[in-house]
JSON list of C-alpha atoms in Angstrom, two decimals:
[
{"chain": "A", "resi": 1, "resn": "UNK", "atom": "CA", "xyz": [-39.59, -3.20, 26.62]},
{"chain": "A", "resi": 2, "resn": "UNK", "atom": "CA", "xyz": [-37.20, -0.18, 28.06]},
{"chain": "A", "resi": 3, "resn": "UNK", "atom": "CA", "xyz": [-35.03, -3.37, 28.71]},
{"chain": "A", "resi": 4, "resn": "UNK", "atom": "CA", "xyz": [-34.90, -4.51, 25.15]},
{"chain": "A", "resi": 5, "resn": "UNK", "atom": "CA", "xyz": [-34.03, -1.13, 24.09]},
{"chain": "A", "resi": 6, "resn": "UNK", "atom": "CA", "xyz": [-31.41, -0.64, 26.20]},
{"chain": "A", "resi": 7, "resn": "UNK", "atom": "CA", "xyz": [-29.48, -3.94, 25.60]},
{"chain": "A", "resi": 8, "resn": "UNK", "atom": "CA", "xyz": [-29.66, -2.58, 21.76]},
{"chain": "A", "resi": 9, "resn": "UNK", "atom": "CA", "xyz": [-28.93, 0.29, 22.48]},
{"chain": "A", "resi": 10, "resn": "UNK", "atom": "CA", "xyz": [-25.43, -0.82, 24.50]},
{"chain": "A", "resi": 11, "resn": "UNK", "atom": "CA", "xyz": [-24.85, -3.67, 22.12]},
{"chain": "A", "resi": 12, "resn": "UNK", "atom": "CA", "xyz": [-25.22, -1.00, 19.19]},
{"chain": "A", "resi": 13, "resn": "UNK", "atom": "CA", "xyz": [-22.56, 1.05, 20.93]},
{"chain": "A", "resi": 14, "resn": "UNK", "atom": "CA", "xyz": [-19.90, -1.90, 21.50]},
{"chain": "A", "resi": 15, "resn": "UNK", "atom": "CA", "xyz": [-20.29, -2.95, 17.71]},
{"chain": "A", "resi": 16, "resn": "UNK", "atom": "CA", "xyz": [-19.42, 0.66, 16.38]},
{"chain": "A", "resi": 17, "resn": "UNK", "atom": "CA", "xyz": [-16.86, 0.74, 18.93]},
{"chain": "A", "resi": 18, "resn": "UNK", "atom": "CA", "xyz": [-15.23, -2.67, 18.21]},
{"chain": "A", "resi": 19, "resn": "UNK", "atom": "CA", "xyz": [-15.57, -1.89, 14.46]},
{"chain": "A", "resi": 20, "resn": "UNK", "atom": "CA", "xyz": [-13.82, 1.66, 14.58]},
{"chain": "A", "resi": 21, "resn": "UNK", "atom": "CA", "xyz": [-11.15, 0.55, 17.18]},
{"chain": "A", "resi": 22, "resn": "UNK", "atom": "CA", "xyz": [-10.31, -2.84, 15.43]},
{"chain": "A", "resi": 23, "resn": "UNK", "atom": "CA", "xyz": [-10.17, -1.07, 11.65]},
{"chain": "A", "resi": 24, "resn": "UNK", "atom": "CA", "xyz": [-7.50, 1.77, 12.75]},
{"chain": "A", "resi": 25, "resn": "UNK", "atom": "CA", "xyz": [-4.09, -0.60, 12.47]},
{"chain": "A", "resi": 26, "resn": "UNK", "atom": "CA", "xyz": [-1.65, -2.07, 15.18]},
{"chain": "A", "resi": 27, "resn": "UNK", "atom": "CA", "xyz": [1.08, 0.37, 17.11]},
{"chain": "A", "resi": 28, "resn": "UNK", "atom": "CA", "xyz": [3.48, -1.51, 14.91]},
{"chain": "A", "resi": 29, "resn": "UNK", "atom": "CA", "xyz": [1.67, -1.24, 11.78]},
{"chain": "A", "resi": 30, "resn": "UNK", "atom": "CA", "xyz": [1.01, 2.94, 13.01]},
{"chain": "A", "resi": 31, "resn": "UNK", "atom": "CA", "xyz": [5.05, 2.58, 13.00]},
{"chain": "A", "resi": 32, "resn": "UNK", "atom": "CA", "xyz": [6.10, 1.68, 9.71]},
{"chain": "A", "resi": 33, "resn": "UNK", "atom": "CA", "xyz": [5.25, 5.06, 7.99]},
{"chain": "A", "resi": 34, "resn": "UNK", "atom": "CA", "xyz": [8.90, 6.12, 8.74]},
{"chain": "A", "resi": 35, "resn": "UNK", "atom": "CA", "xyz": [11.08, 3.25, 9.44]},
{"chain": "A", "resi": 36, "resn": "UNK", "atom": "CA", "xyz": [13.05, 2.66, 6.36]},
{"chain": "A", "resi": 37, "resn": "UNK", "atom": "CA", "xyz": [14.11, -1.09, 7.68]},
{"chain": "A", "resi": 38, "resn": "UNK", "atom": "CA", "xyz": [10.29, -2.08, 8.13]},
{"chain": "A", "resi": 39, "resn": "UNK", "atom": "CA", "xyz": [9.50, -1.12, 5.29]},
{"chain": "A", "resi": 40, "resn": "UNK", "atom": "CA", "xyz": [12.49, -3.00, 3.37]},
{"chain": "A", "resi": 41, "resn": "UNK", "atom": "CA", "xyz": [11.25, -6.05, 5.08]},
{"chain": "A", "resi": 42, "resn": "UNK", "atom": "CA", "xyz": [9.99, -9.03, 3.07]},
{"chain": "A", "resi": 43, "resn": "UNK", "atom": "CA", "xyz": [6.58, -9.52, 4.89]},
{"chain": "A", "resi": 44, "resn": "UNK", "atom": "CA", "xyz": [3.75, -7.16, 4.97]},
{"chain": "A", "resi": 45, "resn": "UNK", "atom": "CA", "xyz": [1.25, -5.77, 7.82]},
{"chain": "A", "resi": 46, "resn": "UNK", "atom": "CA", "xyz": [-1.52, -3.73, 7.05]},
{"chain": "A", "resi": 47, "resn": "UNK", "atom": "CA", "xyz": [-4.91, -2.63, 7.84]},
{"chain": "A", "resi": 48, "resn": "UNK", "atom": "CA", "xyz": [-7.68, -1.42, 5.29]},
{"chain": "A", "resi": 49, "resn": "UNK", "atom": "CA", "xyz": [-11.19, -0.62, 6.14]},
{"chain": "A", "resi": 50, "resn": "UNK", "atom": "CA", "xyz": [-11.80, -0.30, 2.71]},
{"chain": "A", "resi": 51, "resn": "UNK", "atom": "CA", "xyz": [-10.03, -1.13, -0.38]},
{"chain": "A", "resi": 52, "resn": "UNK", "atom": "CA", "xyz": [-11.84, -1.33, -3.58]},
{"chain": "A", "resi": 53, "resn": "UNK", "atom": "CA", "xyz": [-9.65, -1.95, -6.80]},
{"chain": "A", "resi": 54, "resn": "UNK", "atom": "CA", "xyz": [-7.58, -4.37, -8.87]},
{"chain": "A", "resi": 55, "resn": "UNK", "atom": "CA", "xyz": [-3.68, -4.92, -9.23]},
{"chain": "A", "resi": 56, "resn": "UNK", "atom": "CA", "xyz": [-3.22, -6.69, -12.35]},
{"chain": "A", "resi": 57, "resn": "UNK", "atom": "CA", "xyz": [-1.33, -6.70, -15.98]},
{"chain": "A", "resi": 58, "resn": "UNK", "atom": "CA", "xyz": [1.22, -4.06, -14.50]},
{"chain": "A", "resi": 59, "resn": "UNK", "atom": "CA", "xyz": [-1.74, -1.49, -13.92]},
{"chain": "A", "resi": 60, "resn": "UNK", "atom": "CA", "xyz": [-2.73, -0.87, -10.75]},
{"chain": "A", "resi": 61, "resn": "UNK", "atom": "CA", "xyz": [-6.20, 0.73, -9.26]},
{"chain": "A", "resi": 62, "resn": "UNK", "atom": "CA", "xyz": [-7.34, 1.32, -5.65]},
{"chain": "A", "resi": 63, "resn": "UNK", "atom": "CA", "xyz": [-9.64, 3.42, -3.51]},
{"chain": "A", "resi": 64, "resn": "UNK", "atom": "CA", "xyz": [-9.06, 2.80, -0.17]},
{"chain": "A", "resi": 65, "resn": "UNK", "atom": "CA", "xyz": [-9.46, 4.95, 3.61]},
{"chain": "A", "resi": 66, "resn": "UNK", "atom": "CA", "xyz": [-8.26, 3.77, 6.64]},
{"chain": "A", "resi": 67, "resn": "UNK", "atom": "CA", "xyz": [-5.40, 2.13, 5.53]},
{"chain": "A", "resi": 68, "resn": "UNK", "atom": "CA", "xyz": [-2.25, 1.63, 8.46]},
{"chain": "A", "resi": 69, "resn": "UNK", "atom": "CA", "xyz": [0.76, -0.31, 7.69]},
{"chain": "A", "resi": 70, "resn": "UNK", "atom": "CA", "xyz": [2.39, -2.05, 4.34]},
{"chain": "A", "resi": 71, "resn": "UNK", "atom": "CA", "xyz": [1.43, -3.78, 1.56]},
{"chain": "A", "resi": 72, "resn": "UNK", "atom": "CA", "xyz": [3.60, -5.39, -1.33]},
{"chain": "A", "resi": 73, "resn": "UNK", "atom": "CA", "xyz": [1.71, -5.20, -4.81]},
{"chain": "A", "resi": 74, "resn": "UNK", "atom": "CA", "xyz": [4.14, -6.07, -7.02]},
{"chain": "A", "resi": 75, "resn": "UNK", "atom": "CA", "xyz": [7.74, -8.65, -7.13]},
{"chain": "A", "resi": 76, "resn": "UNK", "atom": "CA", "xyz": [9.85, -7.64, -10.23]},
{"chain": "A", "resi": 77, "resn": "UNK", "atom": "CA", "xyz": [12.55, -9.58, -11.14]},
{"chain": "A", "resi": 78, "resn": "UNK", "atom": "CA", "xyz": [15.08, -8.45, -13.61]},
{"chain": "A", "resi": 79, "resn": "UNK", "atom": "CA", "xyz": [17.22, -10.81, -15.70]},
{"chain": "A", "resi": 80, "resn": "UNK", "atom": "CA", "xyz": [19.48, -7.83, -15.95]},
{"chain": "A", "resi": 81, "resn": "UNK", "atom": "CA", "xyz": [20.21, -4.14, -14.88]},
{"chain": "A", "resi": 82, "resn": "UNK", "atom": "CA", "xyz": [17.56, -2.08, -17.10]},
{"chain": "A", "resi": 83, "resn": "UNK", "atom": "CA", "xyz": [14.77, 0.66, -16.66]},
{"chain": "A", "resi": 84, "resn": "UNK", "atom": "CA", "xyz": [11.59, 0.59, -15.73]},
{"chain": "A", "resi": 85, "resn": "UNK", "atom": "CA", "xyz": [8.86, 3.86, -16.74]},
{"chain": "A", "resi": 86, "resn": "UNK", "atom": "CA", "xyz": [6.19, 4.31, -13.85]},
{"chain": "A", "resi": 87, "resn": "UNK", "atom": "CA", "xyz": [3.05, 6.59, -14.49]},
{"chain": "A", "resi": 88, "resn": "UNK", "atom": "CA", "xyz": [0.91, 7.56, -11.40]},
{"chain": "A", "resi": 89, "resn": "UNK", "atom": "CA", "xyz": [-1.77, 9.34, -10.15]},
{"chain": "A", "resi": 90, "resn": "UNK", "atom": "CA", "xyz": [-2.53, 9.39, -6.59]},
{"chain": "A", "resi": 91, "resn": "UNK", "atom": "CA", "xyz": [-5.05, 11.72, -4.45]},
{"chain": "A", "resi": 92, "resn": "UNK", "atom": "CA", "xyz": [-5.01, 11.89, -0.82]},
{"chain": "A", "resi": 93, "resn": "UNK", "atom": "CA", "xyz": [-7.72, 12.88, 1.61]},
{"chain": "A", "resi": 94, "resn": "UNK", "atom": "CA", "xyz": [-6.49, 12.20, 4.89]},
{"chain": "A", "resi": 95, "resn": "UNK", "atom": "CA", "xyz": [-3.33, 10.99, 6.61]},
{"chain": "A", "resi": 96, "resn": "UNK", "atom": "CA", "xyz": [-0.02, 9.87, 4.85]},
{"chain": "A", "resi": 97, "resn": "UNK", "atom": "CA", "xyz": [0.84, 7.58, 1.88]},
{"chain": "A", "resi": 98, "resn": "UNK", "atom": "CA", "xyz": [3.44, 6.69, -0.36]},
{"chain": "A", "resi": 99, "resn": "UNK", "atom": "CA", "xyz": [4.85, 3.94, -2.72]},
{"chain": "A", "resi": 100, "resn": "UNK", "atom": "CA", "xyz": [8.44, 2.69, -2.64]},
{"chain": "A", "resi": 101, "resn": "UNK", "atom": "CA", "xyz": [10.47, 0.76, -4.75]},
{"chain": "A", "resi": 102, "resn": "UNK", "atom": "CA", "xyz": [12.61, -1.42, -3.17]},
{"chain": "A", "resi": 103, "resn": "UNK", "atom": "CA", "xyz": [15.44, -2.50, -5.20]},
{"chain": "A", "resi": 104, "resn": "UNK", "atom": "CA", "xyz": [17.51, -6.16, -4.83]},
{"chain": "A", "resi": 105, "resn": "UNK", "atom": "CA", "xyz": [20.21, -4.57, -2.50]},
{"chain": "A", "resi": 106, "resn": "UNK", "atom": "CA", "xyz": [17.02, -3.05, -0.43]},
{"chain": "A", "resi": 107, "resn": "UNK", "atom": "CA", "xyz": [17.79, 0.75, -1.34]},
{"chain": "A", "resi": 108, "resn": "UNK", "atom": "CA", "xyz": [14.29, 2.74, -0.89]},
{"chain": "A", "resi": 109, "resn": "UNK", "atom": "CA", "xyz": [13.17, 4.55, -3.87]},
{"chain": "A", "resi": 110, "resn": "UNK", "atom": "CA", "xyz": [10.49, 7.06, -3.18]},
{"chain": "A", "resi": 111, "resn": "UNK", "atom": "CA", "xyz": [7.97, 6.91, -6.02]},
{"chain": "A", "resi": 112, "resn": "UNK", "atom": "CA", "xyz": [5.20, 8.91, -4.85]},
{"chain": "A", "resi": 113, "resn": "UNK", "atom": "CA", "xyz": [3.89, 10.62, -1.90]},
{"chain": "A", "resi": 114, "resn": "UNK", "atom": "CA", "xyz": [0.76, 12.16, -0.73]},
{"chain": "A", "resi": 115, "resn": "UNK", "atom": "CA", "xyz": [-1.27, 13.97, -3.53]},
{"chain": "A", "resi": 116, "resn": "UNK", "atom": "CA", "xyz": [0.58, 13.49, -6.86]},
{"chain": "A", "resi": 117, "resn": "UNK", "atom": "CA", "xyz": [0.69, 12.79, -10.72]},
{"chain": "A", "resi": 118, "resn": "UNK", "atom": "CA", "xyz": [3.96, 12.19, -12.93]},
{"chain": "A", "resi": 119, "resn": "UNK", "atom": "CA", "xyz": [6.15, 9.38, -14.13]},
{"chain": "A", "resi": 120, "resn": "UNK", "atom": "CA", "xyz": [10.06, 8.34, -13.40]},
{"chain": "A", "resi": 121, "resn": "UNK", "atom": "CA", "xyz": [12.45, 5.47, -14.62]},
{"chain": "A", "resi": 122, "resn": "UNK", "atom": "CA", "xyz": [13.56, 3.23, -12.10]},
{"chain": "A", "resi": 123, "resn": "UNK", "atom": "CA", "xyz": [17.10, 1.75, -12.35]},
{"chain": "A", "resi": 124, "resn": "UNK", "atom": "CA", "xyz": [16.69, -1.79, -11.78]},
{"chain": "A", "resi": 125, "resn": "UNK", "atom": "CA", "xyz": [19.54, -3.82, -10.82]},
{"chain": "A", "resi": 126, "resn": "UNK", "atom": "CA", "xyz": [19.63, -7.45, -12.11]},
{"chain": "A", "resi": 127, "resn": "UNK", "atom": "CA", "xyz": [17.37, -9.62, -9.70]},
{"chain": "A", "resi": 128, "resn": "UNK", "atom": "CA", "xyz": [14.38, -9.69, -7.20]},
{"chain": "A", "resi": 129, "resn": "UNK", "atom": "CA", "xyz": [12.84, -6.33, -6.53]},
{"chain": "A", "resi": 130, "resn": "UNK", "atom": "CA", "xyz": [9.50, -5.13, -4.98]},
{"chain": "A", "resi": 131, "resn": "UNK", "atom": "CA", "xyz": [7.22, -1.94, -5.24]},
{"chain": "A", "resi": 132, "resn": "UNK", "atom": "CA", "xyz": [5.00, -1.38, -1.70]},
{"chain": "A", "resi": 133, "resn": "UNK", "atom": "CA", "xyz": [2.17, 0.82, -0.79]},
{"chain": "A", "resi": 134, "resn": "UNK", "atom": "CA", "xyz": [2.62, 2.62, 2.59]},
{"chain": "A", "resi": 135, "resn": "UNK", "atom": "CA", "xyz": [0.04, 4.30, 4.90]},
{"chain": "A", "resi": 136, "resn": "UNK", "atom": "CA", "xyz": [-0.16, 5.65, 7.91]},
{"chain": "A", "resi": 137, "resn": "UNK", "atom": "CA", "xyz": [-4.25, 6.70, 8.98]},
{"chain": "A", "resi": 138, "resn": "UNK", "atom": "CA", "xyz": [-5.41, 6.97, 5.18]},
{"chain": "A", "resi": 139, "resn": "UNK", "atom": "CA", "xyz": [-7.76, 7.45, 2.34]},
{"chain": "A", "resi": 140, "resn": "UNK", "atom": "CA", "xyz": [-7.88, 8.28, -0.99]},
{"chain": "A", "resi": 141, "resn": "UNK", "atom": "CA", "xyz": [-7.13, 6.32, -4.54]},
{"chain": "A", "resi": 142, "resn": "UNK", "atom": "CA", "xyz": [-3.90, 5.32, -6.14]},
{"chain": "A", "resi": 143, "resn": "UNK", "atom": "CA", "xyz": [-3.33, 4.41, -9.73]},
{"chain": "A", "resi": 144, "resn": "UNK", "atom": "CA", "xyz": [-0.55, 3.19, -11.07]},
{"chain": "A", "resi": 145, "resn": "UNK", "atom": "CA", "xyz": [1.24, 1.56, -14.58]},
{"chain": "A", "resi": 146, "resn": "UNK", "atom": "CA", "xyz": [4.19, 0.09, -15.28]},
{"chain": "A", "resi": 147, "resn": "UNK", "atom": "CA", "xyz": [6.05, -0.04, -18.82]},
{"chain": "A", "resi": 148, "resn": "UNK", "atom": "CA", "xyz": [8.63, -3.31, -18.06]},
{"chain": "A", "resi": 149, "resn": "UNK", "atom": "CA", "xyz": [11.39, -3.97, -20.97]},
{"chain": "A", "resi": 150, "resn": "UNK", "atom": "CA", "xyz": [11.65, -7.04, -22.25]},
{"chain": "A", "resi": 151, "resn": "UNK", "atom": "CA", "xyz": [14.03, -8.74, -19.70]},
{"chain": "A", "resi": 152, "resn": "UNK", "atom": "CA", "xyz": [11.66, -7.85, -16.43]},
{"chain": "A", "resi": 153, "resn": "UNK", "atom": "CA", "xyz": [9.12, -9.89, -15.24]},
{"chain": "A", "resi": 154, "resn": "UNK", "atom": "CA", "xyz": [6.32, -8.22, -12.98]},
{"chain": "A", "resi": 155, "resn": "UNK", "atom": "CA", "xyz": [4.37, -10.51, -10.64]},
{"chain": "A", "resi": 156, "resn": "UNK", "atom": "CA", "xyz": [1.33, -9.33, -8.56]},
{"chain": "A", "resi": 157, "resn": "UNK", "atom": "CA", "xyz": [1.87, -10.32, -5.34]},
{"chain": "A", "resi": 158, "resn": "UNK", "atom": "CA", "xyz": [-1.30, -12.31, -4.60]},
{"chain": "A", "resi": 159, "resn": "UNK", "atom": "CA", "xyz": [-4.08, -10.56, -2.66]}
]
């Protein structure tokens, strides 16, 4: 019996261990927070322990915590230069977060970061274009909803 306990007891201990280890993000995911070229890139990395929410009709939702790394949620593609109007909300609890715009020539545009509410108009440039959430260590909730003219198309980049 003190036997059987014990191996529960130790194999109770390695799953909370693998769990909290394996849930916290890569070095190079822990590296993207501030490297301007990663996060240009096309591809995405990321790690979410959570992440509760929907990204869909140009309105965006998510809780999340834990979140390391980069994650596209949207591909905009503009027949033509125009504008595109951007309300958010976002609340932070822990660690850091932002979302980018990356337009066609891929020039960073800061939307957000950290704890914060407003809107903006985003030059667009004619062409392919992409909006990315960025974390490094983090939780909270991020909404988001985009007002495209008629010569943009917005495409949720599939989950």
């Amino acid at each position: 019996m003190k036997y059987i306990k014990s191996y529960f007891t130790t194999l109770f201990i390695l799953i909370i261990l693998i769990f909290t280890v394996g849930c916290r993000g890569t070095e190079y995911q822990k590296s993207i927070y501030y490297d301007d070229k990663k996060i240009a890139s096309e591809g995405d990395s990321y790690t979410f322990l959570v992440r509760n929410g929907v990204v869909e009709d140009n309105k965006t939702s998510i809780k999340f915590s834990s979140f390391t790394g980069m994650e596209t949620i949207y591909i905009i593609e503009a027949a033509s230069n125009s504008k595109l109007k951007i309300d958010f909300n976002s609340k932070v609890s822990k660690g850091k977060f932002k979302v980018v715009f990356i337009d066609t020539n891929n020039k960073i545009t800061k939307i957000l970061e950290g704890t914060q509410e407003g809107s903006m108009e985003l030059d667009l440039l004619k062409g392919r274009s992409r909006i990315k959430l960025v974390g490094k260590d983090t939780g909270g909730e991020v909404r988001i909803v985009l007002y495209p003219s008629n010569n943009i198309e917005i495409m949720e980049k599939n989950q």
